[in-house]
Coordinates of C-alpha atoms and ligand atoms in Angstrom, one line a residue:
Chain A
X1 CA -49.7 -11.0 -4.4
X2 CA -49.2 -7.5 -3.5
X3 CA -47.3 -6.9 0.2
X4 CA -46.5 -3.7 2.0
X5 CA -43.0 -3.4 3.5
X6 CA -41.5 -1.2 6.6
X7 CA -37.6 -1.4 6.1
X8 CA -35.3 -0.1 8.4
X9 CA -32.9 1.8 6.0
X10 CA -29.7 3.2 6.9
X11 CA -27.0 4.8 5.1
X12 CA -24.1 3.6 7.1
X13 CA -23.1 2.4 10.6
X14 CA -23.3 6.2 12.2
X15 CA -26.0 7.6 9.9
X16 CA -29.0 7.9 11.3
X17 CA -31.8 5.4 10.4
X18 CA -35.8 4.9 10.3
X19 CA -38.2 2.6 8.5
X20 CA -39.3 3.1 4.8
X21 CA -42.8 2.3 3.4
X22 CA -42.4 0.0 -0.3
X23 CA -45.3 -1.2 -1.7
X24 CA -43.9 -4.7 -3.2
X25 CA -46.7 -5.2 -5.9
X26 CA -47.2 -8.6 -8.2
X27 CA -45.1 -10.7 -6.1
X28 CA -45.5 -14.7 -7.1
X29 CA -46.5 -16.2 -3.9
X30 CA -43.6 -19.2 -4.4
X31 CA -41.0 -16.6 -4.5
X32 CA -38.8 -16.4 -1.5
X33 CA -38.2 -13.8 0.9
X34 CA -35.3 -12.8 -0.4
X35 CA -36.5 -12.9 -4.1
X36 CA -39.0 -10.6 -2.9
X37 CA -36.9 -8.0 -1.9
X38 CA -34.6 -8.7 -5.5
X39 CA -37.5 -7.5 -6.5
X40 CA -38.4 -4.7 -4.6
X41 CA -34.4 -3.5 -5.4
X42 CA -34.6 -4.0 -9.0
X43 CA -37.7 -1.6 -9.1
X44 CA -35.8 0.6 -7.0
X45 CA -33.2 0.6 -9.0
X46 CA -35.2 1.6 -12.6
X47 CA -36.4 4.3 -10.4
X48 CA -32.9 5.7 -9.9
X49 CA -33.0 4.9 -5.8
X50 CA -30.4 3.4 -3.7
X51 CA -31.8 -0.4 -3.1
X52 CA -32.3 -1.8 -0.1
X53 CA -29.1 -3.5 1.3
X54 CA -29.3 -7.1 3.0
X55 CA -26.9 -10.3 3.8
X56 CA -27.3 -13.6 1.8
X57 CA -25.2 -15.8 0.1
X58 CA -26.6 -20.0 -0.2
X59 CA -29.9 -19.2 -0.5
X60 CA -30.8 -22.4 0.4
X61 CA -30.2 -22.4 4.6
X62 CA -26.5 -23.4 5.2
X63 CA -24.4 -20.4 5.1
X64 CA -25.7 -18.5 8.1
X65 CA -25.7 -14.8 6.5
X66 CA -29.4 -14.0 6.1
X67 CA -30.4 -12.3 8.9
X68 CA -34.1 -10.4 9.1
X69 CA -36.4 -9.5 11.9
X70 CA -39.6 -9.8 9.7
X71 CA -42.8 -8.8 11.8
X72 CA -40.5 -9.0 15.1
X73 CA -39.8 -12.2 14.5
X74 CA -36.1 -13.7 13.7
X75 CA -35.8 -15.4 10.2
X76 CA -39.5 -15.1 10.3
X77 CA -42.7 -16.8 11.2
X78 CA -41.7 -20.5 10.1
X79 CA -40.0 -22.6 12.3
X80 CA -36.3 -23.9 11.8
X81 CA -36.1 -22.1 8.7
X82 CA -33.8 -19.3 7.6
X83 CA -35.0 -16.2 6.0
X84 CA -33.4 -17.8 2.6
X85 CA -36.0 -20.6 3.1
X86 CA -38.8 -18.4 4.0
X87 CA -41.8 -18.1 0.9
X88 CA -44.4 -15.4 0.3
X89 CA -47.0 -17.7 0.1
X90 CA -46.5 -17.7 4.4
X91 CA -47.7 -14.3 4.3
X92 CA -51.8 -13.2 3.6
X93 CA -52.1 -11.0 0.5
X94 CA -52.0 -7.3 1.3
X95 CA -50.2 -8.0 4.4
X96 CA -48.3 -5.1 5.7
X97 CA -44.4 -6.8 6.7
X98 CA -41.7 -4.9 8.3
X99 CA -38.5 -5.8 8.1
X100 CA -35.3 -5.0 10.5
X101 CA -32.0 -6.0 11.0
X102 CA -30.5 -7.9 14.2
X103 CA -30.8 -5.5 17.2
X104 CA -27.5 -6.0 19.2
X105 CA -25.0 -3.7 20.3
X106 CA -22.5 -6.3 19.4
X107 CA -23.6 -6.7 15.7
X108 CA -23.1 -3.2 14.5
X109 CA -25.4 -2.0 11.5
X110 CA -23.2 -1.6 8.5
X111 CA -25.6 -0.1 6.2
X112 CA -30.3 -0.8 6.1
X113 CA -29.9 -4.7 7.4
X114 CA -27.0 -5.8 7.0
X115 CA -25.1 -6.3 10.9
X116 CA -21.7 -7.2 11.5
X117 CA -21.1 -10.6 13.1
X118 CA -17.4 -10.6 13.7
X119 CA -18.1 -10.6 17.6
X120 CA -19.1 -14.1 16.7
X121 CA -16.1 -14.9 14.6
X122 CA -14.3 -13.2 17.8
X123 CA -15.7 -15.9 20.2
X124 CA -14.9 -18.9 17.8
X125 CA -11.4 -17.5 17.7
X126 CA -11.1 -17.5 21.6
X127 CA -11.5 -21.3 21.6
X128 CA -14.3 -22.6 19.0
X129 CA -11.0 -25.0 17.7
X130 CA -9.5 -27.8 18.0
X131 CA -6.0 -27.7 17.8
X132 CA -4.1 -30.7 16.1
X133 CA -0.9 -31.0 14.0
X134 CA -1.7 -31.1 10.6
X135 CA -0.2 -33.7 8.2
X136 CA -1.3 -37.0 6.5
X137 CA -5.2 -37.7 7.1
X138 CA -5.6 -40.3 10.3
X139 CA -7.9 -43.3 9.0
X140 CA -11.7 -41.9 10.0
X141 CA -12.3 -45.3 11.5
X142 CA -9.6 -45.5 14.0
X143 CA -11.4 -43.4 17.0
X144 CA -15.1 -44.6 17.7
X145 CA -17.4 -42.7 18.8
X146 CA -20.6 -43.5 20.2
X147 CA -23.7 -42.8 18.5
X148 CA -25.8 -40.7 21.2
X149 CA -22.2 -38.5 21.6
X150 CA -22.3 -38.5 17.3
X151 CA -25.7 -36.8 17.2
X152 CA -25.8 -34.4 19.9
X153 CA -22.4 -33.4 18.3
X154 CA -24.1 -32.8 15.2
X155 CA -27.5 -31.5 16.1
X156 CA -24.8 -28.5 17.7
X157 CA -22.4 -28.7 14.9
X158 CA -25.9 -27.6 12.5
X159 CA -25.3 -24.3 13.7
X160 CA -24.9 -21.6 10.9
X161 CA -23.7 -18.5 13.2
X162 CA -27.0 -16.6 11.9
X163 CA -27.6 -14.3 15.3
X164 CA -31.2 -15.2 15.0
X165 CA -30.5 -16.5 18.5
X166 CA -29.1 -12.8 19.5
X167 CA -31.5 -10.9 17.7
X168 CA -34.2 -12.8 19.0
X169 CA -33.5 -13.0 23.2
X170 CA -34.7 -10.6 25.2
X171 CA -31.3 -10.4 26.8
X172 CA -29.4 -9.7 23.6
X173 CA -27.3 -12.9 24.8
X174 CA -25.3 -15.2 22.8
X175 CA -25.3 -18.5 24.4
X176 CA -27.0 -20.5 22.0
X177 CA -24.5 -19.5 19.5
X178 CA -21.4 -20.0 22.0
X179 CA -23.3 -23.0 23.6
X180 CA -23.6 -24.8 20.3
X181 CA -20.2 -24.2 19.0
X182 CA -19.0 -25.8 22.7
X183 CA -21.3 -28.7 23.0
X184 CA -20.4 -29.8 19.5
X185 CA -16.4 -30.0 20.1
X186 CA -16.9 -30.7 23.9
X187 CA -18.8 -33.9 22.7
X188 CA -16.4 -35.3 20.2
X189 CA -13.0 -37.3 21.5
X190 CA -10.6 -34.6 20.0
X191 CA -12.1 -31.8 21.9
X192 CA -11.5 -33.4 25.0
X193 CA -8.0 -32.0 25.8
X194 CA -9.1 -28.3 25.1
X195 CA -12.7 -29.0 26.4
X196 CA -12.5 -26.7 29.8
X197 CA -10.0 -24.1 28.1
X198 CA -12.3 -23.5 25.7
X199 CA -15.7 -22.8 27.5
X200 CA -13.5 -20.4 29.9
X201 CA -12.5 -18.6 26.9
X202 CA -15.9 -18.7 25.0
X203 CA -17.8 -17.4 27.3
X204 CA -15.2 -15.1 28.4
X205 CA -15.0 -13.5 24.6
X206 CA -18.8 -13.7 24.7
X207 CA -18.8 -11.6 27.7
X208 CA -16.4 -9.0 26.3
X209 CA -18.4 -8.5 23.0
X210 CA -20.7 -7.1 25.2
X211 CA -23.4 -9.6 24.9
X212 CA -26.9 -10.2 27.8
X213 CA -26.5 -12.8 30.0
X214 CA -28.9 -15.5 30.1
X215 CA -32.1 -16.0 31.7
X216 CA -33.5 -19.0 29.6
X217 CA -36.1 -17.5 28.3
X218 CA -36.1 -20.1 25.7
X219 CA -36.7 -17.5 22.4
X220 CA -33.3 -18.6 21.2
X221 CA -34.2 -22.2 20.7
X222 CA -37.7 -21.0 19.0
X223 CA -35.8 -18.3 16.2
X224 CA -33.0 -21.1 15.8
X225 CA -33.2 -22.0 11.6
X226 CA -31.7 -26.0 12.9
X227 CA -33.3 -26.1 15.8
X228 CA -30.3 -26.4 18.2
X229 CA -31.7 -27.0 21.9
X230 CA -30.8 -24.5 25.2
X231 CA -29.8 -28.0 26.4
X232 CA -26.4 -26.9 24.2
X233 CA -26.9 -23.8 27.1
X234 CA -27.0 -26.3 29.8
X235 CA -23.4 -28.2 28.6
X236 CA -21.5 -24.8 28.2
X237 CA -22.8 -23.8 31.6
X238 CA -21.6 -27.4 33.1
X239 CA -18.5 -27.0 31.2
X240 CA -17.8 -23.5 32.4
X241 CA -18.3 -23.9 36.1
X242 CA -16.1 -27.1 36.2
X243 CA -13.5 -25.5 34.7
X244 CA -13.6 -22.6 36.9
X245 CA -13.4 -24.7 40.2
X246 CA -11.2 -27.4 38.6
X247 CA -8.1 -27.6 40.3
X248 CA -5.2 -25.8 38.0
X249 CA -1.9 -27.5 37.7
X250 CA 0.4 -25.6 39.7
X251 CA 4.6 -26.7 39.7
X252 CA 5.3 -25.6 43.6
X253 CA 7.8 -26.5 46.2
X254 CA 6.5 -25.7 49.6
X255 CA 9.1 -23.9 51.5
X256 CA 8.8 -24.9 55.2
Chain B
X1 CA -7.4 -12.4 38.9
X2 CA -8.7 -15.0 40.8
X3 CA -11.3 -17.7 40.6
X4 CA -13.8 -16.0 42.4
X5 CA -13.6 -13.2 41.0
X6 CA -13.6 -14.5 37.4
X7 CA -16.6 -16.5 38.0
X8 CA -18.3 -13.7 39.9
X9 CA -17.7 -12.1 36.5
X10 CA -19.1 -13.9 34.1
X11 CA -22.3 -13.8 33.2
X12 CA -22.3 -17.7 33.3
X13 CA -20.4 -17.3 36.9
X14 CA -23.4 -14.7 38.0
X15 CA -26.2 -16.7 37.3
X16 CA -24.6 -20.1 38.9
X17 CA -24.4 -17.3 41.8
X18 CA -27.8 -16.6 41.7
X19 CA -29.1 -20.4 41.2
X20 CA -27.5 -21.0 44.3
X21 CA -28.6 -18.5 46.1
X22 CA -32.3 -19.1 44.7
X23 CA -32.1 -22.4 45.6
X24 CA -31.3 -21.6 49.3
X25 CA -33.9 -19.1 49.7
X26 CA -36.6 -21.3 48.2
X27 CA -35.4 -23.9 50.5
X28 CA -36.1 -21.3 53.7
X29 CA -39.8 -20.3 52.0
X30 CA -40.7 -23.8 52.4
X31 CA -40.3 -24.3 55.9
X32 CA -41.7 -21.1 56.2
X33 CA -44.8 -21.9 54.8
X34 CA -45.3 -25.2 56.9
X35 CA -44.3 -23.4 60.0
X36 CA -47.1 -21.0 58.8
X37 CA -49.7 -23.0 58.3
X38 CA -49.6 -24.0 62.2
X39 CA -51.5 -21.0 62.4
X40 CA -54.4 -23.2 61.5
X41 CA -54.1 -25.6 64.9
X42 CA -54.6 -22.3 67.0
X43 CA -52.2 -19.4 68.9
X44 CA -50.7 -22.2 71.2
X45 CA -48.5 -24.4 68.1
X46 CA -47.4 -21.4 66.5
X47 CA -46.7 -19.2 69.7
X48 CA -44.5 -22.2 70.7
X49 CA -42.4 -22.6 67.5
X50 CA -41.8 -19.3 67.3
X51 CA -40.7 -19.3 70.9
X52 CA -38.2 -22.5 70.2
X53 CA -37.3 -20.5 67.0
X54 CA -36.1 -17.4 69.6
X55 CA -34.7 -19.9 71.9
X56 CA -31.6 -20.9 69.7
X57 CA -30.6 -17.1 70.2
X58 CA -27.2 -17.3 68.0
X59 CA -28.6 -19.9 65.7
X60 CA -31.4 -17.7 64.5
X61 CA -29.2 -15.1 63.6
X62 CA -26.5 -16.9 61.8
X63 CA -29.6 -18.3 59.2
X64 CA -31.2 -14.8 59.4
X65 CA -27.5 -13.5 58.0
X66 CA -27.4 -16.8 55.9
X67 CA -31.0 -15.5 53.7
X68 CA -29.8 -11.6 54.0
X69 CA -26.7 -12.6 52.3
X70 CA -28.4 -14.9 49.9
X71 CA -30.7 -12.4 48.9
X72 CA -28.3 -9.8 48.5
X73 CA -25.9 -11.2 46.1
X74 CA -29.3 -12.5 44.1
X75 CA -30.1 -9.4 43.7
X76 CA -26.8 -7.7 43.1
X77 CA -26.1 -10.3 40.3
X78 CA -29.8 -9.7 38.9
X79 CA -29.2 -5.4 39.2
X80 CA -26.1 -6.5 37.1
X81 CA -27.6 -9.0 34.8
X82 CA -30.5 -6.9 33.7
X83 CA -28.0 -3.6 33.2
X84 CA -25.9 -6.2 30.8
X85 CA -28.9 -6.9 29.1
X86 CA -29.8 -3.1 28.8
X87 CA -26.6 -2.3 27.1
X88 CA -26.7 -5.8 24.6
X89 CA -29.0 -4.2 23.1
X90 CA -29.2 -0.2 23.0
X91 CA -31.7 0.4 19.7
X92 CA -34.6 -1.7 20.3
X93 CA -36.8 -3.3 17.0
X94 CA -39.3 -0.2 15.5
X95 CA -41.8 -2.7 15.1
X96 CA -41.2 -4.3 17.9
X97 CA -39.9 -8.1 18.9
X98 CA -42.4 -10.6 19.4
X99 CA -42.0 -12.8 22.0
X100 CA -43.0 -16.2 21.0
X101 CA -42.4 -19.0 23.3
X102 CA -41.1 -17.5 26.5
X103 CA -43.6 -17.8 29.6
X104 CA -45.4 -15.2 31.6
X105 CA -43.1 -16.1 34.7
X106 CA -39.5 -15.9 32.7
X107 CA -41.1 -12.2 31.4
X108 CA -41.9 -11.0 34.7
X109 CA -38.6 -11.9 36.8
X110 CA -37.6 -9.0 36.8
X111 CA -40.3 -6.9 37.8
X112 CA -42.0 -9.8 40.2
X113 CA -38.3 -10.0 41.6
X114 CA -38.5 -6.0 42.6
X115 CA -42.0 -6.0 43.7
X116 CA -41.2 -9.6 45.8
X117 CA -37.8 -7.0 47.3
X118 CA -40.5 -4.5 48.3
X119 CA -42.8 -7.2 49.7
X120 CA -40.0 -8.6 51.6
X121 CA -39.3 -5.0 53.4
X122 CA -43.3 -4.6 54.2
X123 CA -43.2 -7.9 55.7
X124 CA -40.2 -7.9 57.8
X125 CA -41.3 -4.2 59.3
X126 CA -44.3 -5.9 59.6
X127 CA -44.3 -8.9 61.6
X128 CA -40.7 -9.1 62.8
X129 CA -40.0 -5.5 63.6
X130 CA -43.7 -4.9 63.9
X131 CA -43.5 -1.5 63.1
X132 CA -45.8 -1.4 60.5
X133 CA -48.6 -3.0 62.2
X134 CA -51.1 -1.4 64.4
X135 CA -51.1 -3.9 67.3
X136 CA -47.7 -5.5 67.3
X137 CA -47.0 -7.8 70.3
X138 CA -43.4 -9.6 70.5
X139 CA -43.8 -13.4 70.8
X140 CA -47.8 -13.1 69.7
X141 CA -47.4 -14.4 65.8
X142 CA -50.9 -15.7 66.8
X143 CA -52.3 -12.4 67.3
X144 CA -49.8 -10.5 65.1
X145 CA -51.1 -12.2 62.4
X146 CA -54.9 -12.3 63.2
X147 CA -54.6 -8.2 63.6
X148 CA -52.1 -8.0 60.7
X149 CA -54.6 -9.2 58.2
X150 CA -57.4 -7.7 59.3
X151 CA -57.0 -4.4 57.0
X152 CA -57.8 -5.4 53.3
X153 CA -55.3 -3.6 51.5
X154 CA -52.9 -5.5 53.6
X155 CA -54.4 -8.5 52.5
X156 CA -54.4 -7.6 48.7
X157 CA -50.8 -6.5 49.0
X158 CA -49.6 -9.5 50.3
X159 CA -52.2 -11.6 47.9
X160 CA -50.2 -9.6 44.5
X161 CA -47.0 -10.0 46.0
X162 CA -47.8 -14.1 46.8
X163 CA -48.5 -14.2 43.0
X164 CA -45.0 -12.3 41.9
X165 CA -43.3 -15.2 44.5
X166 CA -44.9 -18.0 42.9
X167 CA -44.1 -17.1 39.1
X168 CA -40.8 -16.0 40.1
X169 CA -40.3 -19.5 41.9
X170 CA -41.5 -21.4 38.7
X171 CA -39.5 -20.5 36.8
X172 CA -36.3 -20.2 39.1
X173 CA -36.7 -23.2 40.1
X174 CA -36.6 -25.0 36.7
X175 CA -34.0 -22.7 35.3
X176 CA -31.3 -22.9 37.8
X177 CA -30.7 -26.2 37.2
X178 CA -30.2 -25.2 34.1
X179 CA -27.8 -22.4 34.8
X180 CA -25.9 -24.9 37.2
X181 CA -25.4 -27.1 34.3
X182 CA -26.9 -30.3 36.1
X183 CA -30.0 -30.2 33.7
X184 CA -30.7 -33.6 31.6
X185 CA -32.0 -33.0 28.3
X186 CA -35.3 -34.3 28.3
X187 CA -38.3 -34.0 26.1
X188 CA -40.9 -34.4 29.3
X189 CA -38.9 -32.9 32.0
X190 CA -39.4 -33.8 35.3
X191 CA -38.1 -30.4 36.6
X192 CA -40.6 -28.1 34.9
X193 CA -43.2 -30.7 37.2
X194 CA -41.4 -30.0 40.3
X195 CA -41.1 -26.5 39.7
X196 CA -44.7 -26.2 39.0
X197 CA -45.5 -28.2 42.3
X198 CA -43.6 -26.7 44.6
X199 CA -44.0 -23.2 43.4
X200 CA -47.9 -24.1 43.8
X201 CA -47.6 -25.7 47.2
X202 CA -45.5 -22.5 48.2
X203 CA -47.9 -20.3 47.2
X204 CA -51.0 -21.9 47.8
X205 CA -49.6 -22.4 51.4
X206 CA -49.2 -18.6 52.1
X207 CA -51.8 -17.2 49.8
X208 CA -54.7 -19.1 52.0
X209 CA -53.5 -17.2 55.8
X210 CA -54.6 -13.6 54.8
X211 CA -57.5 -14.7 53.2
X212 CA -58.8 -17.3 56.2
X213 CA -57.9 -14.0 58.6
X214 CA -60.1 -11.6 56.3
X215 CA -62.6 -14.1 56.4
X216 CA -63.1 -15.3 59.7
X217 CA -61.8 -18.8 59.6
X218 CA -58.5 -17.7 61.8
X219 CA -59.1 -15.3 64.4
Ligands
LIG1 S1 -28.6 -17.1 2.6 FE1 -27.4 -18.8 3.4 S2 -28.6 -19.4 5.1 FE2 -29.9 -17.9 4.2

C-alpha cells in the first residue's frame, strides 16, 4: 500500500521546525506503524538524508516510549493500543497521515518526535514510591488483599507513562498519568502510610512541571493505550483534598 | 504557606474551589427558576414573593454577597485555569488535535461561561437595577418582565444565553463531583442522569418566560 506522510521534523530542541511531505510507497499493509516509518528511514537513509527521529523500544505495548500524534490523534485511531501496536492495514490506501510529536510545554521536543518525559519521572520521584526497608523477601501471602482493591490497583498499575494522556487533553494536563500512578499505590495496603503525602506531592510536582489543570474532558481516558479510567482522576482528587484539610500532627504546649 | 493557600494553589485545590462554588450557584438558579415560573399564576404571586424576598432586608443581601462571592472566585479560578492550560501547551498540533470523545458542553465551558458572565451583567442592569429596560418599575417583576420581553432581541439574547447556562450546567454538574473526589465509578452513572435533568428542568424553566411574553401567553 502506498501512504503519504506529514512529519513534523526538527533538528533539535531550539531549532526551528515544520512538517515534511514523504511519500511511504510499497508498504505491506501488516507492517506496523513503526515498521513503516523503519522504512521510510532506511530509504532516507540510501538517499543520503537525515531519517526521521522517533521513541520506541518493546514494540509490543509495555514500555511506554512510543509516542505519535498520527492524524491528531494520540497513539492513533485504534483504541487501547500504543503506536507500537498500531498496523497499516488501519489506514485506507493512498491515505495522506501526518504524524507529530506530544504537544506539551512540559515534554520538550528533543529532535522531529521524540519529547522529553522526565517531568513525568519528576512527579513519580515527588511520591510515585513506596518506601520500605529492603532486606529478605516477606512471604507474598502474608498480607491479603481484597480482590476489588487487587484490580483497580492493577487496571492503574497498567499504566506505561506514554503522555498520550498529555498529548491528547485539551488542557495539556497530566492527571491521568499522576492519577494512575496514585490510585494504584493508594489502593494497595503498603501505600497506606504514605497515601496522603504522596498525592500532596504528586500533584504538587505535577503542578510545577507546568502542566493544565483538569476539566474532565474525558480525551485522556479515550488516547489511554490500557485504558486506565478518569475514575483514577476522581481517587487522586479525593486523596488530595483529604490530605489538605487533614488535621497535621502538631507537638504544642499551650502556654496560658 | 498555609493550607488555604496551598489548596487555593493547586490546580486540584482550584477546581474543588470551583465545584463548590458551582454547586452553590446552581443551587440559587433553581429556586430561581421556580420562583420564576410564578409568573405564570399572574402579577399578584410574584409581586408578593418578591415583596417578602425585599422584606428580609439584611437577609437578601448577605445571599446576594453569598452568589457575588461564589461567582467571583468561580471565575477567578476558571481565568486562572484556562491561562494554565494556555501555557501547558504553547505550540499547538500543525494538523490539528482531534477531539474524540469529549462533549459539546465540556468544549464550550469556557466560552458559554464568559458569554453566561455577560448575560449575568445584562440581566441584573436589567431587572434588578432596571437600568437597561425601558419601563422599569421597583417592586413590579410582573410588569418588569411583561415590558422586558417585549423587544425580540432581548428575547433572543436571553434565549442564546439560556442555552450557554444549560450546557455549562450539564456538565458542571456531573464533573464536580468528580473534581470533589466523591464520584463512584460506575459504568451507568447516575450523575450524568441528574445532571442532564436538572440542567434540563433549569433551562426549560427559564427558556419558556421570554418566549410566553413574546408570544402573548404572559402579559
Ligand atoms: S514501543 Fe514500547 S510501548 Fe510502544
Amino acid at each position: 500500500m502506498n501512504v503519504t506522510l506529514q512529519v513534523w521534523r526538527q533538528a533539535g530542541p531550539s531549532a526551528p521546525g515544520g512538517m515534511v511531505r514523504y511519500e511511504a510507497n510499497d508498504i505491506s499493509p501488516d507492517a506496523s506503524f513503526l515498521e513503516m516509518l523503519d522504512v521510510v528511514n532506511e530509504r532516507l537513509m540510501a538517499a543520503g538524508e537525515v531519517p526521521i527521529a522517533f521513541d520506541h523500544d518493546c514494540r509490543e505495548g509495555i514500555c511506554g516510549s512510543c509516542s505519535l500524534m498520527i492524524n491528531g490523534v494520540a497513539h492513533g485511531p485504534n483504541k487501547g493500543t500504543a503506536t507500537c501496536q498500531l498496523h497499516m492495514r488501519s489506514f485506507a490506501d493512498g491515505r495522506e497521515i501526518s504524524v507529530e510529536p506530544w504537544r506539551s510545554r512540559a515534554f520538550p521536543i528533543l529532535r522531529d518526535l521524540v519529547v522529553s518525559r522526565e517531568a513525568f519521572d519528576r512527579i513519580i520521584a515527588a511520591g510515585g514510591y513506596i518506601s520500605a526497608p529492603t532486606g529478605s523477601a516477606i512471604d507474598g501471602n502474608a498480607t491479603l488483599i481484597a480482590k476489588d482493591e487487587v484490580d483497580t490497583a492493577m487496571d492503574a498499575a497498567q499504566c506505561i507513562g506514554c503522555g498520550a494522556c498529555v498529548a491528547a487533553c485539551p488542557n495539556g494536563s497530566a492527571s491521568l498519568f499522576t492519577a494512575a500512578k496514585i490510585t494504584h499505590l493508594g489502593l494497595l495496603p503498603q501505600g497506606q502510610p504514605e497515601r496522603g503525602l504522596r498525592a500532596r506531592r504528586m500533584v504538587e510536582q505535577m503542578d510545577i512541571e507546568g502542566f493544565g489543570g483538569c476539566t474532565l474532558y474525558g480525551e485522556c481516558q479515550e488516547a489511554c493505550p490500557k485504558l486506565i479510567s478518569i475514575d483514577t482522576i476522581t481517587r487522586m482528587n479525593r486523596d488530595y483534598l483529604r490530605a489538605a484539610v487533614a488535621p497535621v500532627r502538631a507537638v504544642v504546649s499551650e502556654s496560658d | 504557606m498555609n493550607r488555604v493557600q496551598a489548596l487555593w494553589k493547586s490546580s486540584v485545590g482550584k477546581k474543588a474551589v470551583m465545584a463548590v462554588s458551582g454547586l452553590l450557584l446552581v443551587a440559587y438558579l433553581v429556586t430561581h427558576v421556580l420562583a420564576n415560573l410564578l409568573v405564570f399564576q399572574g402579577p399578584e404571586k410574584i409581586n408578593l414573593y418578591s415583596r417578602l424576598l425585599h422584606g428580609t432586608g439584611g437577609a437578601l443581601w448577605v445571599a446576594r454577597l453569598a452568589l457575588l462571592a461564589a461567582v467571583v472566585v468561580h471565575i477567578v479560578a476558571a481565568v486562572q485555569l484556562t491561562r494554565r492550560s494556555q501555557v501547558a501547551r504553547p505550540v499547538g498540533y500543525a494538523g490539528g488535535r482531534r477531539p474524540q470523545v469529549s462533549t459539546l458542553a465540556s468544549r464550550s465551558i469556557r466560552w458559554g461561561g464568559v458569554l453566561i458572565l455577560v448575560f449575568i451583567v445584562y440581566h441584573v442592569l436589567h431587572f434588578t437595577v432596571g437600568i437597561v429596560h425601558t419601563s422599569f418599575v421597583e417592586g413590579d417583576p410582573y410588569h418588569n418582565v411583561v415590558a422586558g420581553f417585549a423587544n425580540l432581541l432581548v428575547v433572543a439574547f436571553y434565549e442564546l444565553a439560556l442555552v450557554a447556562v444549560g450546557l455549562h450546567l450539564y456538565h458542571g454538574l456531573w464533573s464536580s463531583g468528580r473534581s470533589l473526589g466523591v464520584s463512584q465509578p460506575s459504568p451507568r452513572p447516575l450523575r450524568r442522569q441528574l445532571a442532564v435533568a436538572l440542567s434540563l428542568i433549569v433551562w426549560a424553566g427559564f427558556t419558556v418566560i421570554p418566549l410566553a411574553v413574546y408570544a402573548g401567553v404572559i402579559r
